[in-house]
Every structure is written in structure tokens, then in C-alpha cells.
Short mmCIF file of N, CA and C in Angstrom, two decimals:
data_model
loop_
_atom_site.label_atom_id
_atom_site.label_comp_id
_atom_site.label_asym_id
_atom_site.label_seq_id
_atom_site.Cartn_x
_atom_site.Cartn_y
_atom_site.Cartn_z
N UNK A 263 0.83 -1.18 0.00
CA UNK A 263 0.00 0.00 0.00
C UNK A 263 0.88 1.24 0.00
N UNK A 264 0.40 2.18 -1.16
CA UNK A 264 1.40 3.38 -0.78
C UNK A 264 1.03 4.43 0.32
N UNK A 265 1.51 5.14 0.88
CA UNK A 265 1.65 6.34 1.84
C UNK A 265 1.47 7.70 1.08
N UNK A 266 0.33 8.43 2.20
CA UNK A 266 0.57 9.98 1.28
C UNK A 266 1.64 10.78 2.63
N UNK A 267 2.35 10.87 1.85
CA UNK A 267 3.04 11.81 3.55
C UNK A 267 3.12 13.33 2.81
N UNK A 268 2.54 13.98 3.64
CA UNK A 268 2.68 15.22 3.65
C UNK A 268 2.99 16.02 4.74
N UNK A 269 2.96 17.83 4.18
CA UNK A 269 3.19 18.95 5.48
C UNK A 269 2.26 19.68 5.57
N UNK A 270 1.51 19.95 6.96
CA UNK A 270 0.27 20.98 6.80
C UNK A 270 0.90 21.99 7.95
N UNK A 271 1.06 23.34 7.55
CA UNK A 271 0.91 24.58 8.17
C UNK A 271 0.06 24.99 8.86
N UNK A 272 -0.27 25.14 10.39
CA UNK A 272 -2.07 25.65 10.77
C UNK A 272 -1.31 25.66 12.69
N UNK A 273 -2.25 26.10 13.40
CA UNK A 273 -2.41 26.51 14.70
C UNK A 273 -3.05 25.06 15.17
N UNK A 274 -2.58 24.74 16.30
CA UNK A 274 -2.84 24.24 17.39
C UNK A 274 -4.21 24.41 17.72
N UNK A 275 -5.28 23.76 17.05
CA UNK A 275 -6.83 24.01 17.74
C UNK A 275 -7.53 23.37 18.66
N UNK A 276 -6.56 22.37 20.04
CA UNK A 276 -7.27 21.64 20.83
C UNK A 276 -5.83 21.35 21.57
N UNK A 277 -5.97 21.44 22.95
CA UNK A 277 -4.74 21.24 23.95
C UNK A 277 -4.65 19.95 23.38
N UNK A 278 -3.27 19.34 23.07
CA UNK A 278 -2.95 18.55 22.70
C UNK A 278 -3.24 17.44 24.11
N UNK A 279 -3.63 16.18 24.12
CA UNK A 279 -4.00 15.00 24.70
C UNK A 279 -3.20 14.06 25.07
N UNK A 280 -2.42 14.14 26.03
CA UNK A 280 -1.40 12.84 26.00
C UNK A 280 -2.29 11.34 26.54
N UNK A 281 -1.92 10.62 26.44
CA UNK A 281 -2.58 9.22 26.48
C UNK A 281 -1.88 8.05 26.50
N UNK A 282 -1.78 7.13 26.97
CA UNK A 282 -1.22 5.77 26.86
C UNK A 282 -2.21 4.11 26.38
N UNK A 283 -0.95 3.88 25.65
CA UNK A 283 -2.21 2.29 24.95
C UNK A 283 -1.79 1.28 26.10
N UNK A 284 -2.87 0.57 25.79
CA UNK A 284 -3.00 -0.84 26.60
C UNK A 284 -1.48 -1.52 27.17
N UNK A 285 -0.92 -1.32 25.86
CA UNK A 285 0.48 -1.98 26.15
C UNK A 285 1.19 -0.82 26.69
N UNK A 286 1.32 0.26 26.96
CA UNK A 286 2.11 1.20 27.37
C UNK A 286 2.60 1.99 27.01
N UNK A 287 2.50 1.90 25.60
CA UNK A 287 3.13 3.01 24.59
C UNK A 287 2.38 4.67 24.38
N UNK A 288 3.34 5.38 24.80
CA UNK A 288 2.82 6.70 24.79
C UNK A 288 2.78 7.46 23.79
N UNK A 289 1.12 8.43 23.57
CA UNK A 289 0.80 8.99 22.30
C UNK A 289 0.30 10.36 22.79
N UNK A 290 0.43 11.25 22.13
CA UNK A 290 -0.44 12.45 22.55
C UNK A 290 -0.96 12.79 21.11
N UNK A 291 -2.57 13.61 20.83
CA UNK A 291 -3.11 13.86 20.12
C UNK A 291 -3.83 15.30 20.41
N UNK A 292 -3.88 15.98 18.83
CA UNK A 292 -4.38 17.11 18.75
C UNK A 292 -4.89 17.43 17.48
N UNK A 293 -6.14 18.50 17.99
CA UNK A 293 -6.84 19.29 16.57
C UNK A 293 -5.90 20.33 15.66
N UNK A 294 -5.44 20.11 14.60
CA UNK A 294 -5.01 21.14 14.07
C UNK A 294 -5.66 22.28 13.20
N UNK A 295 -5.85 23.41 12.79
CA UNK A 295 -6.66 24.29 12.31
C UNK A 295 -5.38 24.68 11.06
N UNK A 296 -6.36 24.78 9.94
CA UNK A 296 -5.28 24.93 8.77
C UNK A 296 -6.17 26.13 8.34
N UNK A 297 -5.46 27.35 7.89
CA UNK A 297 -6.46 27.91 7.16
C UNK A 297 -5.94 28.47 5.84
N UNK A 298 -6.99 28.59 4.70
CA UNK A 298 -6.81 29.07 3.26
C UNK A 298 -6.90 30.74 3.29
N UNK A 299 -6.11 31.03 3.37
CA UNK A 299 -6.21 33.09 3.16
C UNK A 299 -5.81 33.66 2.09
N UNK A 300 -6.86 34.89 1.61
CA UNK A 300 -6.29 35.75 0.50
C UNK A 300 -6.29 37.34 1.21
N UNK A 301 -5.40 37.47 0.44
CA UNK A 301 -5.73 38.97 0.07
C UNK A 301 -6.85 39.89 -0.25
N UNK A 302 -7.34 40.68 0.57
CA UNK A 302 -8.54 41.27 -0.65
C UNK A 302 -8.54 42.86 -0.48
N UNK A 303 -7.91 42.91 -1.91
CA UNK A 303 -7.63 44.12 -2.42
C UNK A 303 -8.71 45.13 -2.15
N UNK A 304 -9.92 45.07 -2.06
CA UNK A 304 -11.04 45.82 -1.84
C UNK A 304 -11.14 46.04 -0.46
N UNK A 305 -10.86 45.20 0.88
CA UNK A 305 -10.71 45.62 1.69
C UNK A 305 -9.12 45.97 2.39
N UNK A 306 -8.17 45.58 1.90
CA UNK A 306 -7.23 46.45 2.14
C UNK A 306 -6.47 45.16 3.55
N UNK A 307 -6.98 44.08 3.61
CA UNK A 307 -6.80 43.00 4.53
C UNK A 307 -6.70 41.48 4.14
N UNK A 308 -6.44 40.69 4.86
CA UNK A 308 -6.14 39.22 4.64
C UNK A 308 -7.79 38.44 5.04
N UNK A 309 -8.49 37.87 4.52
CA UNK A 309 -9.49 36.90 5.06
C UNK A 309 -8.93 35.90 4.90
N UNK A 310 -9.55 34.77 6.21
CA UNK A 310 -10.00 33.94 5.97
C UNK A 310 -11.04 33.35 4.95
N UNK A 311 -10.27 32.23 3.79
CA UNK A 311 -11.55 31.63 2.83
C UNK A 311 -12.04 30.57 4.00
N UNK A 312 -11.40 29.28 4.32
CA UNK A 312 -11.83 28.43 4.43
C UNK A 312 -11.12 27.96 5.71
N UNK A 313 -11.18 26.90 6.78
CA UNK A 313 -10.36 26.68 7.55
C UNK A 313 -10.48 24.82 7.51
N UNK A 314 -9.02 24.11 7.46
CA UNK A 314 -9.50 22.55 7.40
C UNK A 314 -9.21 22.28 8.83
N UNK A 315 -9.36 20.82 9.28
CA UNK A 315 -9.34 20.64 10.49
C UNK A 315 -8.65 19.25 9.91
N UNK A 316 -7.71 19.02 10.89
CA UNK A 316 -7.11 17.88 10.78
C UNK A 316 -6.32 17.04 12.46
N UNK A 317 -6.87 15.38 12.49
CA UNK A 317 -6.46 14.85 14.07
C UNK A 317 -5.21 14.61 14.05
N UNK A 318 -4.07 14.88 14.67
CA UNK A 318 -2.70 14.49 14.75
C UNK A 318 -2.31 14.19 15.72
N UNK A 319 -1.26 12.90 15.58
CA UNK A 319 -1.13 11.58 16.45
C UNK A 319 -0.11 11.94 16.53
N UNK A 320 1.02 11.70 17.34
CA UNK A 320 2.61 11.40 17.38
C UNK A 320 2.30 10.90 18.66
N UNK A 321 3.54 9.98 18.14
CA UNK A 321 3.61 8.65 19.52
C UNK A 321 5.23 8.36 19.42
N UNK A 322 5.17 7.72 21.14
CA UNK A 322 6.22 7.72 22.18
C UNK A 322 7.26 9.13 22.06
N UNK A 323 8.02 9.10 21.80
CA UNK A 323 9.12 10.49 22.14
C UNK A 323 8.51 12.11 21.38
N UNK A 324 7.74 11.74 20.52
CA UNK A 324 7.57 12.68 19.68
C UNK A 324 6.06 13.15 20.68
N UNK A 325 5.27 12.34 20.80
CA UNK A 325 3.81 12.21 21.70
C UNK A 325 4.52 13.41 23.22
N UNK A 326 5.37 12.42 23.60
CA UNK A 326 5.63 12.81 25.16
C UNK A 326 6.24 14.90 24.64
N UNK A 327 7.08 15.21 23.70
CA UNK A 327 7.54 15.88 23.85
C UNK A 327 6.46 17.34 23.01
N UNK A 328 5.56 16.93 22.09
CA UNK A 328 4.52 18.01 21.63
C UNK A 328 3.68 17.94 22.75
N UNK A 329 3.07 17.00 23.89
CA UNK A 329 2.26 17.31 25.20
C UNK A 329 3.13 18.30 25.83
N UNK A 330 4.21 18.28 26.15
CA UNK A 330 5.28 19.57 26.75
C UNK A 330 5.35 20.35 26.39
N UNK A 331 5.28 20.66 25.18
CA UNK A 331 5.34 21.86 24.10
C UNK A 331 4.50 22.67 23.33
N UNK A 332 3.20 22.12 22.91
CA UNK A 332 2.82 22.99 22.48
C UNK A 332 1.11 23.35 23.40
N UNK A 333 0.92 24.49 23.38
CA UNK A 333 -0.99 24.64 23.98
C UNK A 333 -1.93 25.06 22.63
N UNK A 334 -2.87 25.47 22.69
CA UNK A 334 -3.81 25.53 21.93
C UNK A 334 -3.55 26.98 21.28
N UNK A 335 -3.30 27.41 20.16
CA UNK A 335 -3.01 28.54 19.24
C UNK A 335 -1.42 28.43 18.85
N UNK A 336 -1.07 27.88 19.23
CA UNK A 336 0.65 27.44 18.91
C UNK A 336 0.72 27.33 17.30
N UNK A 337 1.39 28.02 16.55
CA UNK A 337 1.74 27.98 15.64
C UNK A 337 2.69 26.98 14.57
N UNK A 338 2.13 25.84 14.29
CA UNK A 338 3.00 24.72 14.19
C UNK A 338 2.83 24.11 12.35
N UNK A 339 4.18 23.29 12.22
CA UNK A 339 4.77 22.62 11.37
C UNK A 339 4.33 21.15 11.88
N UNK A 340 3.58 20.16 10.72
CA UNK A 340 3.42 18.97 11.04
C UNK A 340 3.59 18.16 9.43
N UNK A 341 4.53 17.23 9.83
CA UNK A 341 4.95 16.23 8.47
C UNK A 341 4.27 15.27 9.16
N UNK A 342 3.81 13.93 8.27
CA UNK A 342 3.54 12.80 8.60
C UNK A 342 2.50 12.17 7.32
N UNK A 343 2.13 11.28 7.67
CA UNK A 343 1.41 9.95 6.95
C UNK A 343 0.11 10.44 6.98
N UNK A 344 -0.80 10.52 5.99
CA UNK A 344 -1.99 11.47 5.72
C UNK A 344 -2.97 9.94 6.00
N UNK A 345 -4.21 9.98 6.00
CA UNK A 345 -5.14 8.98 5.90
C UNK A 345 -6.68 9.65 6.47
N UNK A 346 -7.32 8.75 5.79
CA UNK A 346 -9.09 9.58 6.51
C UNK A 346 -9.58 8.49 7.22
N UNK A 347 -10.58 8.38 7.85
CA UNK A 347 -11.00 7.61 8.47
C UNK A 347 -12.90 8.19 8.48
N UNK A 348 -13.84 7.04 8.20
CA UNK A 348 -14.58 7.24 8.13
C UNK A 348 -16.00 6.38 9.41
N UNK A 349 -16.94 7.66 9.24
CA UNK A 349 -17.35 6.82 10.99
C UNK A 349 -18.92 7.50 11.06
N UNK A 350 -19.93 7.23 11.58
CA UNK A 350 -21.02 7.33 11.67
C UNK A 350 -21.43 8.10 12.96
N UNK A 351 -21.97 9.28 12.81
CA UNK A 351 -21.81 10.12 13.78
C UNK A 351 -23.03 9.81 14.62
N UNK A 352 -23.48 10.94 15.77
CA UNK A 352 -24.43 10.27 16.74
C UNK A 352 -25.89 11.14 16.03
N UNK A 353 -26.31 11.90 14.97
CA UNK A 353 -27.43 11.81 14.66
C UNK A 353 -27.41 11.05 12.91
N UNK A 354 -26.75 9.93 12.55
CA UNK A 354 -26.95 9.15 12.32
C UNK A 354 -26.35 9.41 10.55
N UNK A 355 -25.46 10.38 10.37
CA UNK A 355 -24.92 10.69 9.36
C UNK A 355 -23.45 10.37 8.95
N UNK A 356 -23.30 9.87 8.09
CA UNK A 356 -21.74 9.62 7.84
C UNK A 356 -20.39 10.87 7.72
N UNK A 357 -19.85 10.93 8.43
CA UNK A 357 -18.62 11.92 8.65
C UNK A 357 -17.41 11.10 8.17
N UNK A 358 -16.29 12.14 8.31
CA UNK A 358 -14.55 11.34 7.32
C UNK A 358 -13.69 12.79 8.35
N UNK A 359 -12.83 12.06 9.18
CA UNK A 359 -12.39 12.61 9.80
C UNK A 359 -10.71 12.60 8.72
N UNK A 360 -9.73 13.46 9.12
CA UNK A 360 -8.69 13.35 8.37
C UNK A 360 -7.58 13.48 9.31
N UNK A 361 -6.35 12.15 9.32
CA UNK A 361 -5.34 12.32 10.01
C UNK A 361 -4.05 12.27 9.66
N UNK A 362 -3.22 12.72 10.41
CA UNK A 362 -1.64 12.44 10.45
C UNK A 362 -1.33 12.05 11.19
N UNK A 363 -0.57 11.00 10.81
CA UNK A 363 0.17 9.96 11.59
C UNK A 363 1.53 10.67 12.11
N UNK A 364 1.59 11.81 12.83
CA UNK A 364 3.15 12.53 12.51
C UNK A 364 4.60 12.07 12.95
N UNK A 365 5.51 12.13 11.68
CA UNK A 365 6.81 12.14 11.96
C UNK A 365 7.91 12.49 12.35
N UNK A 366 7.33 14.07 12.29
CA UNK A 366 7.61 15.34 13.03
C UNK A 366 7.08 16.63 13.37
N UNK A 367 7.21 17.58 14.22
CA UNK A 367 5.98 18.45 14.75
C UNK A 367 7.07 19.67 15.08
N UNK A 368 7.08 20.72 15.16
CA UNK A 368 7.80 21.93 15.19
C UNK A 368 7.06 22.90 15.23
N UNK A 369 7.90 24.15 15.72
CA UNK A 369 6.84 25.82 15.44
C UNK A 369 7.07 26.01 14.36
N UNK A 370 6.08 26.99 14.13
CA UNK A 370 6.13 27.67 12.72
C UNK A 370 6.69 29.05 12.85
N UNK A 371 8.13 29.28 11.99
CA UNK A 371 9.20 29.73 13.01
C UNK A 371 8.96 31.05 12.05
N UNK A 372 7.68 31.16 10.87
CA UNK A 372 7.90 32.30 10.00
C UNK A 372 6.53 33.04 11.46
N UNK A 373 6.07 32.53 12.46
CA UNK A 373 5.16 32.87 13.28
C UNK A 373 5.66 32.99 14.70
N UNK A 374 6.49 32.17 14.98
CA UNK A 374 6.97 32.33 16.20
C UNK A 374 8.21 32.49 16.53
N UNK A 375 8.75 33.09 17.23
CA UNK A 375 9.78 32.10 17.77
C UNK A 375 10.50 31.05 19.14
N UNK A 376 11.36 30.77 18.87
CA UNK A 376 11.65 29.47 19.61
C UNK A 376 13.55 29.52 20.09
N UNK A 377 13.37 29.79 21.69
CA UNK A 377 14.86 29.40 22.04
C UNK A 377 14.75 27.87 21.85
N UNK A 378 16.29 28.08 22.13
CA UNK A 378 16.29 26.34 21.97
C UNK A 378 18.24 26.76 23.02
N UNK A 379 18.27 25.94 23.88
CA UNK A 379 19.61 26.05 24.82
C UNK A 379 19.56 24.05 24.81
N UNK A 380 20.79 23.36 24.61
CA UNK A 380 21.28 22.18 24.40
C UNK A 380 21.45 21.88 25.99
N UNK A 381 21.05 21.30 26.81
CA UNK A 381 21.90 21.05 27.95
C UNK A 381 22.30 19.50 27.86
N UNK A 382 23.59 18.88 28.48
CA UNK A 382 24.30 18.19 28.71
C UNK A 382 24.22 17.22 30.11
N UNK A 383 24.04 15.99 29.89
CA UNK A 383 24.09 15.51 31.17
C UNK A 383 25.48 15.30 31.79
N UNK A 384 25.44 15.53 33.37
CA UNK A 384 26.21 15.78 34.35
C UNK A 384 26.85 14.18 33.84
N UNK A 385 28.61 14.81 34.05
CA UNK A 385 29.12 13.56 33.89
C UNK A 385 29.55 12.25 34.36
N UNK A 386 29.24 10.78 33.38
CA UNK A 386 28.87 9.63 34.10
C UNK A 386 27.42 9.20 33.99
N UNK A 387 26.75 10.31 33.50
CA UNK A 387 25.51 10.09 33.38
C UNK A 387 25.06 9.94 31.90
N UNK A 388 24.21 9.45 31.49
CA UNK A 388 23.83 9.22 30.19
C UNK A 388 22.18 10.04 30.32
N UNK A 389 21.55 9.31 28.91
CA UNK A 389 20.15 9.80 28.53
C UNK A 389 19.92 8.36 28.48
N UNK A 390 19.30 7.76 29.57
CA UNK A 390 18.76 6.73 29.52
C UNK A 390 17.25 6.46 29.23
N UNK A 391 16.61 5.48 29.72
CA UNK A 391 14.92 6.03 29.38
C UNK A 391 13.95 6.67 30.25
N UNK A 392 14.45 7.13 30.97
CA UNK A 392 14.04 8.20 32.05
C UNK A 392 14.73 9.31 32.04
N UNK A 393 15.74 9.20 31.25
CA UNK A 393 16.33 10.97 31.78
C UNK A 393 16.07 11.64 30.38
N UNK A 394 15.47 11.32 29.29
CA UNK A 394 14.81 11.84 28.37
C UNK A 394 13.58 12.74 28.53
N UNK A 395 12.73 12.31 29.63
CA UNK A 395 11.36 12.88 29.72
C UNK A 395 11.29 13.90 29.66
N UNK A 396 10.49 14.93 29.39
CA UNK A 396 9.91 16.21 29.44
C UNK A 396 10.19 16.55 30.71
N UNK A 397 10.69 18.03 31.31
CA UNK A 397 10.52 18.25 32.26
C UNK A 397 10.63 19.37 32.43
N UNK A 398 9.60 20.19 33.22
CA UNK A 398 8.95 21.42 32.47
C UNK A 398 9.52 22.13 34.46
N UNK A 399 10.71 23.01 33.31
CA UNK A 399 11.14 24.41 34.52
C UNK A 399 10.67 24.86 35.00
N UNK A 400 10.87 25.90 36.09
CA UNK A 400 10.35 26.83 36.71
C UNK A 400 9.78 27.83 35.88
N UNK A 401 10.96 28.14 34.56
CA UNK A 401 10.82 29.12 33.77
C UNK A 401 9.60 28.54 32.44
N UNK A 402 9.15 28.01 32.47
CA UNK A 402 8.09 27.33 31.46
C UNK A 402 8.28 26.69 30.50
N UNK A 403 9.97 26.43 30.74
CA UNK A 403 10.63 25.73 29.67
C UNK A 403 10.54 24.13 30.21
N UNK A 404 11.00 23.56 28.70
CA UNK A 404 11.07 22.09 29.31
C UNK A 404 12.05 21.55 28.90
N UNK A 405 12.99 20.42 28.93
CA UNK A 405 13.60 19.62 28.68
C UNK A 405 13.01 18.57 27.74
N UNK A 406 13.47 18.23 26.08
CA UNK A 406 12.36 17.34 25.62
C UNK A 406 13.71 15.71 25.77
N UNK A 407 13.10 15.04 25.02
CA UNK A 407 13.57 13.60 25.02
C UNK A 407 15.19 13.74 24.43
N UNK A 408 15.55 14.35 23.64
CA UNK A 408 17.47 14.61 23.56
C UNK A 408 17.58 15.52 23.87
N UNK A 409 17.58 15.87 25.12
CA UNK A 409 18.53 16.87 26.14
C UNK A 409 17.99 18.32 26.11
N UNK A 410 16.93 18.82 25.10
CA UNK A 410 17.32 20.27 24.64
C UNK A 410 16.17 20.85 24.96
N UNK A 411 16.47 21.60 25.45
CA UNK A 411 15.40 22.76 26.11
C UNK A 411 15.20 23.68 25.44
N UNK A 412 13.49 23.58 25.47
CA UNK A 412 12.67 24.61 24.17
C UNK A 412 11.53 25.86 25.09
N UNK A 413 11.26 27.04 24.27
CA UNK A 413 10.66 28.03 24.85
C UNK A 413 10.48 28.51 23.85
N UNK A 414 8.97 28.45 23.31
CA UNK A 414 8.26 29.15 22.44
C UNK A 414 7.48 30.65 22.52
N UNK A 415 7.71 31.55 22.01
CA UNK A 415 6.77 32.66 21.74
C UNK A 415 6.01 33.11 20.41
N UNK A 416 5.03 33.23 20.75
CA UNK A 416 4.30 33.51 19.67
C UNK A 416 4.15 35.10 19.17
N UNK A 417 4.22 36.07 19.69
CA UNK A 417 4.16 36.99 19.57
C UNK A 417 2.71 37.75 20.08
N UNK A 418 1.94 36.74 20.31
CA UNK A 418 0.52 37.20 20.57
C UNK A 418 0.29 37.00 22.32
N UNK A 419 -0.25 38.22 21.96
CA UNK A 419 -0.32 38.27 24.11
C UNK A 419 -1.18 37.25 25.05
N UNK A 420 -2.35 37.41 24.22
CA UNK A 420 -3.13 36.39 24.38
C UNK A 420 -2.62 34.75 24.65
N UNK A 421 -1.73 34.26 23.94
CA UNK A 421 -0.93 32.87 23.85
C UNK A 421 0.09 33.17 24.84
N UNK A 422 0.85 34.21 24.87
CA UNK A 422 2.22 34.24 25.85
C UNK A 422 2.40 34.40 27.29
N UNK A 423 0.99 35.38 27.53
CA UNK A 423 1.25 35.91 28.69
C UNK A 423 1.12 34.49 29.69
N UNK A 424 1.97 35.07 30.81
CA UNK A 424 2.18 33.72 31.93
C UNK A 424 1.37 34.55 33.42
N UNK A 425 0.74 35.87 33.06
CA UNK A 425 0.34 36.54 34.05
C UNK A 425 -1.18 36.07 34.25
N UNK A 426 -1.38 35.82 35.91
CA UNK A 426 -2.82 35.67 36.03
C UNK A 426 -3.61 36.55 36.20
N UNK A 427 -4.64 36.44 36.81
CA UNK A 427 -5.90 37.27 36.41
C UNK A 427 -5.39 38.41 37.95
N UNK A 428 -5.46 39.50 37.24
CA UNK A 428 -4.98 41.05 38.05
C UNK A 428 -3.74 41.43 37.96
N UNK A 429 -2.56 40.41 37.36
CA UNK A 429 -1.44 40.33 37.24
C UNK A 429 -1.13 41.17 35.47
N UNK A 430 -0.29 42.19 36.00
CA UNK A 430 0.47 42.60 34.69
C UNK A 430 1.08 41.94 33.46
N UNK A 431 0.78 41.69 32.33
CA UNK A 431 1.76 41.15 31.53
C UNK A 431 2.82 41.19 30.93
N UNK A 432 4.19 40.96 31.55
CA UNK A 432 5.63 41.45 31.27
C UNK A 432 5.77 41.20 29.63
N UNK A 433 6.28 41.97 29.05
CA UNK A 433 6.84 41.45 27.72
C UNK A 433 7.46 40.50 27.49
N UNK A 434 8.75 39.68 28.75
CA UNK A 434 8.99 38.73 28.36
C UNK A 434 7.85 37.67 29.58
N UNK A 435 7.46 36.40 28.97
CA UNK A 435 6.54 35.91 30.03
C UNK A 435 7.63 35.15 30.68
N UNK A 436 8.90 34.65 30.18
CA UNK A 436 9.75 33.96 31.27
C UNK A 436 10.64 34.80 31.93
N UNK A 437 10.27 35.92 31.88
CA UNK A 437 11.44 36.45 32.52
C UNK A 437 13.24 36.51 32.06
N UNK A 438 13.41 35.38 31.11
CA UNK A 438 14.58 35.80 30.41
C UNK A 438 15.17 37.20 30.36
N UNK A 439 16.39 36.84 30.19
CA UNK A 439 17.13 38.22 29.67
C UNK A 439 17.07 38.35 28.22
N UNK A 440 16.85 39.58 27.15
CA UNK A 440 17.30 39.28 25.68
C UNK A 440 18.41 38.60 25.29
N UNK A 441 18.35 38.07 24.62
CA UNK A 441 19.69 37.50 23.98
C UNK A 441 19.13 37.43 21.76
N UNK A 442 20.40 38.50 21.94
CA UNK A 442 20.04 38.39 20.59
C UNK A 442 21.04 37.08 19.43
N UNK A 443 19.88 36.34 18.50
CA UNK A 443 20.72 35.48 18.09
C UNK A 443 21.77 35.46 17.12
N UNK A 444 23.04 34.98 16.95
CA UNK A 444 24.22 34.67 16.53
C UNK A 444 23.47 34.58 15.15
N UNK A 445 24.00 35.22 14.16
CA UNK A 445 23.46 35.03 12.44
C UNK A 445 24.88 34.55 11.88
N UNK A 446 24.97 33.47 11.41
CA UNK A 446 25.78 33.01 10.64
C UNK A 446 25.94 33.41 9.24
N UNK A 447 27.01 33.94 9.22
CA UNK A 447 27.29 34.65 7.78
C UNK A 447 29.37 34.47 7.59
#
């Protein structure tokens, strides 16, 4: 049987779901929101034409580390194995849901951006199958499954802010210092 593998561009439209199967293997799942936009010269702005919706799977390391990473409006990159699935809804009509099986999951870096700091295990120590896990800082960062610690911004206040309700919203939400990045040239 052949494979359609493709890449869909779109936002994060459902807190991603982590979950485990029978046998133990860990998956997390989420709604993605794709949308078709033009230009329209008459109003002087971008619409929305159309928006698709698509379910995306990634499982064990990839599962564990998009549950750490991304929330709902996250601006993301998804490759993987395309397929529909078809199913009979509860007032008695046939629906076709559409998924990716994903192979890989990332920000969408023309939308966001993303530190990324490498850390190193203390020496003598390895990345065994526990010292891979997600493990989410003080600073809202996490550690994903090879060593490297990620911190996304979106640019939108709404998605970034880490302030609660009566609380000011700092420009940076982790508190970081700037650091401007190294351009290779």
C-alpha cells in the first residue's frame, strides 16, 4: 500500500492530549486548524476563505515531547502519513475525519519564535529512558527527550502571557534576559 506523507501549516486548535495504549506506549493527540487566506484588495486586509481541520497523532518520544510543548493557538509545522478515516456520527450521518500519523511536529518559526539552549548531562551520566522525559522548569521551559530545552513565543499576548488574572503582563513571560541570536554569515 502506498503512503501519502505530507506537510500541513495551521495553529494548534485543541490542547494537545497525552494518552497511553494498553500496552504502554505513549501517544499524545491534537486538533489542528489549517487555514486558506487571501488577500482582498477591496478591503485592504487578509481573510480567511476556508479553515481545514485535521487529528494528529505522534507517539512515544515525539507524543511525550509536543504534550510539553505545544498549547492551543501554537503555531505549528506537522509532516507525517496522511489517511481519513470514516465513521457514523451520533445523529446518524456519515462523517470522514482526516489524520496524520506525525513524523515530526515543530513551530512555525515564520510565526513564532523558539529558544532552543542544548543542555548536557552531568558527567557519568547518560540519557537513559528516564532521563529523556519532558521536564517542564520553573521558567516554562522544558527539557524534551534529547537533552534540549525549548521556549516558544508567539508573539501574541493572548498565547504568551504567563500573568494571572490582576497580574500585569511582562513582555517577556519567562522572565529571560534578551539575547540576541548569533546570524551566521
Amino acid at each position: 500500500m502506498n503512503e501519502i506523507l505530507t506537510t500541513i501549516v495551521g495553529n494548534v486548535a485543541s490542547a494537545p492530549m497525552r494518552r497511553r495504549t494498553a500496552d504502554g506506549t505513549e501517544l499524545a493527540s491534537f486538533r489542528l486548524a489549517s487555514n486558506v487566506r487571501r488577500f482582498d484588495r477591496d478591503a485592504g486586509e487578509w481573510v480567511t476563505i476556508t479553515t481545514s481541520y485535521v487529528t494528529v497523532t505522534a507517539w512515544r518520544k515525539l507524543g511525550l515531547n509536543v504534550a510539553a510543548s505545544f498549547v492551543k493557538g501554537d503555531p505549528v509545522v506537522v509532516y507525517g502519513r496522511l489517511s481519513t478515516r470514516e465513521y457514523v456520527a451520533k445523529d446518524g450521518g456519515t462523517r470522514v475525519d482526516v489524520e496524520i500519523d506525525a513524523n515530526a511536529i515543530g513551530p512555525d518559526l515564520s510565526r513564532c519564535t523558539v529558544a532552543v539552549a542544548r543542555t548536557r548531562p552531568a558527567q557519568g551520566e547518560g540519557l537513559g529512558e528516564t532521563a529523556g522525559a519532558p521536564d517542564e522548569a520553573a521558567d516554562g521551559a522544558y527539557t524534551g527527550e534529547d537533552g534540549v530545552a525549548v521556549r516558544a513565543e508567539t508573539g501574541r499576548d493572548d498565547l504568551d502571557s504567563s500573568a494571572g488574572e490582576g497580574e500585569a503582563a511582562s513582555d517577556d513571560p519567562w522572565g529571560t534576559p534578551a539575547v540576541e541570536p548569533a546570524l551566521a554569515g
